[in-house]
mmCIF file of C-alpha atoms in Angstrom:
data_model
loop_
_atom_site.group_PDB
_atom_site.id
_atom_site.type_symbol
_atom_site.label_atom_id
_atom_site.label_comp_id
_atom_site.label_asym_id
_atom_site.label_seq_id
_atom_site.Cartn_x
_atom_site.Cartn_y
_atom_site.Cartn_z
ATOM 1 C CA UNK K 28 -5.142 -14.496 13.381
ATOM 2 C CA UNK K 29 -3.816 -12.039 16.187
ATOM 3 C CA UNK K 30 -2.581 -13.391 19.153
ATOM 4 C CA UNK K 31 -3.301 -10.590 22.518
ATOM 5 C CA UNK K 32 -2.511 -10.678 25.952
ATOM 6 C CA UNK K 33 -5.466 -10.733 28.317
ATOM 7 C CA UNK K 34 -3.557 -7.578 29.842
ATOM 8 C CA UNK K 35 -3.692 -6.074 26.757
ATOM 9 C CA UNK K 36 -6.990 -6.411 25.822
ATOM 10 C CA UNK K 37 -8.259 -5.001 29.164
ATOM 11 C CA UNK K 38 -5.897 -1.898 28.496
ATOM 12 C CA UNK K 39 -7.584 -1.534 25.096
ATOM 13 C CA UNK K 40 -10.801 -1.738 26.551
ATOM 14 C CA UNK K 41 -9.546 0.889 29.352
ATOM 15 C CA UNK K 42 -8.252 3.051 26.881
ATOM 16 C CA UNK K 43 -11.524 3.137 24.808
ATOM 17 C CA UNK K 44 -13.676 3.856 28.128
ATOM 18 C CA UNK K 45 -10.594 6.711 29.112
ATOM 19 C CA UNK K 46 -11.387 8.702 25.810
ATOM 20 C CA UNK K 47 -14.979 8.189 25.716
ATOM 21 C CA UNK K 48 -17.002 10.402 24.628
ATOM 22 C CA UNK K 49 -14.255 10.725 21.714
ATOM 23 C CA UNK K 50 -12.687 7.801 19.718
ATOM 24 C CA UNK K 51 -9.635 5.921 20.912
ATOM 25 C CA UNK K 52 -6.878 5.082 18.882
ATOM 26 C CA UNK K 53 -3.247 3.062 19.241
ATOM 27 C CA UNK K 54 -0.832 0.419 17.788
ATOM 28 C CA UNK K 55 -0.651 -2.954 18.090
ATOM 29 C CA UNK K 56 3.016 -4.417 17.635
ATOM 30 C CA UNK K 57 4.837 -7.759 17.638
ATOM 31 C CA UNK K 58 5.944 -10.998 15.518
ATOM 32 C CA UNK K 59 3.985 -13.058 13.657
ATOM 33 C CA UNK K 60 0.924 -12.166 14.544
ATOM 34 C CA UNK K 61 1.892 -12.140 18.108
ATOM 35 C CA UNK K 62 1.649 -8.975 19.705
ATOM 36 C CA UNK K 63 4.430 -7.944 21.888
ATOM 37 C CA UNK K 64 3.881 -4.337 22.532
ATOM 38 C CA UNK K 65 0.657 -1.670 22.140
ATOM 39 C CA UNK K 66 0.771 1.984 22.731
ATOM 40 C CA UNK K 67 -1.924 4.579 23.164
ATOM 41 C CA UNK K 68 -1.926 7.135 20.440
ATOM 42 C CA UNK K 69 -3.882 10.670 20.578
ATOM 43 C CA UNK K 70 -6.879 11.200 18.615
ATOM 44 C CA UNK K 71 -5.783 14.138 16.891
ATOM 45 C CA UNK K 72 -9.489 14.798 15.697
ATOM 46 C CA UNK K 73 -10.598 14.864 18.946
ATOM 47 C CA UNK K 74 -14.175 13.061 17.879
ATOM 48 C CA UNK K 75 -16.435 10.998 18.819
ATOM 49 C CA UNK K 76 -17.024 9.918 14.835
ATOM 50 C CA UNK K 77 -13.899 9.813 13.439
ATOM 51 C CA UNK K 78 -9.855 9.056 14.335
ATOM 52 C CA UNK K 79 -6.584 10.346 13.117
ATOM 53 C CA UNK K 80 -3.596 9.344 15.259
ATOM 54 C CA UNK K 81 -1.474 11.636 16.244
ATOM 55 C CA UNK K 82 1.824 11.980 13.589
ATOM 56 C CA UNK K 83 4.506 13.167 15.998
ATOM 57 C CA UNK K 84 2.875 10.004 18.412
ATOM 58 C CA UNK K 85 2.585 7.607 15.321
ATOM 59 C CA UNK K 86 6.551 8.318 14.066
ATOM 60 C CA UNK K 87 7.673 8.096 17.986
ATOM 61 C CA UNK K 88 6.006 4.049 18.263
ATOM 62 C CA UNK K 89 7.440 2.884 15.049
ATOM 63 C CA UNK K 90 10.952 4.072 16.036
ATOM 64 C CA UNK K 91 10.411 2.028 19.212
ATOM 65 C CA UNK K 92 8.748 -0.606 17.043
ATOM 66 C CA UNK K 93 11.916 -1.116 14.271
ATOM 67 C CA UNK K 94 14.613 -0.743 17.346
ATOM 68 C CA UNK K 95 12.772 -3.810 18.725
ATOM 69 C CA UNK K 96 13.089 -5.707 15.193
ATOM 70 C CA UNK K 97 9.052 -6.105 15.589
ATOM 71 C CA UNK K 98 6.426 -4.907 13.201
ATOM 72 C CA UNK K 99 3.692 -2.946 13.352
ATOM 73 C CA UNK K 100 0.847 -5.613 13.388
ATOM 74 C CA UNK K 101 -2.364 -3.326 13.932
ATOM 75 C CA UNK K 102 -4.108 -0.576 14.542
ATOM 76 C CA UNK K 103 -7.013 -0.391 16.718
ATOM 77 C CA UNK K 104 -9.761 2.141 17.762
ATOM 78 C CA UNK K 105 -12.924 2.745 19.077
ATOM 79 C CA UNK K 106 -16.197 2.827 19.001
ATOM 80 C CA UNK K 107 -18.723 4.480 21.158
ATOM 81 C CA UNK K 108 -22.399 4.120 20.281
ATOM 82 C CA UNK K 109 -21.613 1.478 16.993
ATOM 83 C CA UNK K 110 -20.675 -1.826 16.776
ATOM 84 C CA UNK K 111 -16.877 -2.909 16.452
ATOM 85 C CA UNK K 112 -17.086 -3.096 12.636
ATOM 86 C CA UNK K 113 -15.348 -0.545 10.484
ATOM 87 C CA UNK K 114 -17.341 2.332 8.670
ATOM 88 C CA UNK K 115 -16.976 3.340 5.607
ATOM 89 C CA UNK K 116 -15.419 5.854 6.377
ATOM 90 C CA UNK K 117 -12.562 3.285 8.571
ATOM 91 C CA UNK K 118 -12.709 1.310 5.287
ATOM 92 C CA UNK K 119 -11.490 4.021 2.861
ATOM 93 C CA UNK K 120 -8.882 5.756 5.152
ATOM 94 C CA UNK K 121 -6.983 2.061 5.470
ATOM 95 C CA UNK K 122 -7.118 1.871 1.654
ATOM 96 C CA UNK K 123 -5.598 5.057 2.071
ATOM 97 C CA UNK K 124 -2.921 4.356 4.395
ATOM 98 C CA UNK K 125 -2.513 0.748 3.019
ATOM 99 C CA UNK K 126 -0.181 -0.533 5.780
ATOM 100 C CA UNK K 127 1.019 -3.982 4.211
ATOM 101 C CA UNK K 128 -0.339 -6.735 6.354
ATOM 102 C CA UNK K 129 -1.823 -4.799 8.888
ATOM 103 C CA UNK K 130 -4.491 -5.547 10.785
ATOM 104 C CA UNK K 131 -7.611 -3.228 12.111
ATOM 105 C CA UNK K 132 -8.932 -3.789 15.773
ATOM 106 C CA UNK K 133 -12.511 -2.065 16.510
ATOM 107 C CA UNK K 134 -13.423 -1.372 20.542
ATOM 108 C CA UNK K 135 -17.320 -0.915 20.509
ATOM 109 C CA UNK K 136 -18.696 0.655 23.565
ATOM 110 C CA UNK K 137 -22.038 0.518 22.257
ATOM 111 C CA UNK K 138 -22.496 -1.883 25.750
ATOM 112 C CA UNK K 139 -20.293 -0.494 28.295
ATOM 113 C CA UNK K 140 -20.667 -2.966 30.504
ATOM 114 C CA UNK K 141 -19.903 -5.898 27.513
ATOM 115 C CA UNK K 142 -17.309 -4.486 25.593
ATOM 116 C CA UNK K 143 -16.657 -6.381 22.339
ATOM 117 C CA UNK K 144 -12.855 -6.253 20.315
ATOM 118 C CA UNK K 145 -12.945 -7.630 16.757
ATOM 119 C CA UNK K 146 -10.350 -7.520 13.917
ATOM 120 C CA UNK K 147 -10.303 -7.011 10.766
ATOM 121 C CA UNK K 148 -8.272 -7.074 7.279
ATOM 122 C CA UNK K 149 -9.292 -4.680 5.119
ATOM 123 C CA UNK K 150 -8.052 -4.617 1.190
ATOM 124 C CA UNK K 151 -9.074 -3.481 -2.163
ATOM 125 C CA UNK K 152 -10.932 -6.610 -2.238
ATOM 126 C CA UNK K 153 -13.075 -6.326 1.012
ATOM 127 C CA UNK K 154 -13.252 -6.236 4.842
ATOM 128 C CA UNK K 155 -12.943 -9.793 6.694
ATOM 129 C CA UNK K 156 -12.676 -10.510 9.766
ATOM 130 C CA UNK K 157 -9.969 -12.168 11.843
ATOM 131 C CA UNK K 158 -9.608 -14.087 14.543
ATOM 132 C CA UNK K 159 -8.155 -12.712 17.641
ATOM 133 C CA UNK K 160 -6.585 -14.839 20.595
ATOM 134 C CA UNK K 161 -6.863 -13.239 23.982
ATOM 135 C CA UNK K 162 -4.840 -15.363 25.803
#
């Protein structure tokens, strides 16, 4: 489970409309499973089909994130015209990366008007999804 502010869900959700037509990406950071701080990060593919964050962006938020003893507890992106479950493509690039314990947040905009966030784990072993408090 992932435990989100309202506030940050809505900036999520802002941030995914902000970049449209292209994908949105950030970080999602806190303790156990609570989430304390989120940052935008650049798509640095510039796409509406695909994400890469942003290196200089990415090593600039985990400095922040280990000064403030928290972890980094997910990334999250977008998107536009597909619903918020991760493509194949999302599934082999966080085998990849393989961020221990992580967690992967999808934005679809496929309804602009009705937004939807989900989560995900996603492992050698499969993709399952989470459950994510907005609170």
């Amino acid at each position: 489970m992932l435990i989100i502010s309202k506030k940050t869900a809505e900036e999520i959700i802002k941030h995914a409309r902000d970049d449209i037509p292209n994908e949105c990406c950030g970080i999602l950071a806190g303790t156990e499973n609570l989430v304390r701080g989120h940052w935008r990060v650049s798509n640095a593919e510039a796409s509406p089909y695909r994400y890469r964050m942003d290196p200089k962006e990415f090593l600039n938020v985990n400095y922040v994130v280990e000064e403030n003893n928290w972890e980094i507890l997910a990334f999250y992106h977008s998107h536009t015209k597909t619903e918020a479950y991760p493509s194949d493509t999302d599934v082999r690039l966080a085998r990849l990366v393989d961020w221990p314990g992580a967690y992967y947040l999808l934005v679809s905009l496929m309804s602009p008007e009705s937004p939807v966030i989900r989560g995900f784990c996603i492992t050698d072993n499969g993709v399952d999804e989470i459950t994510i408090e907005i609170r």
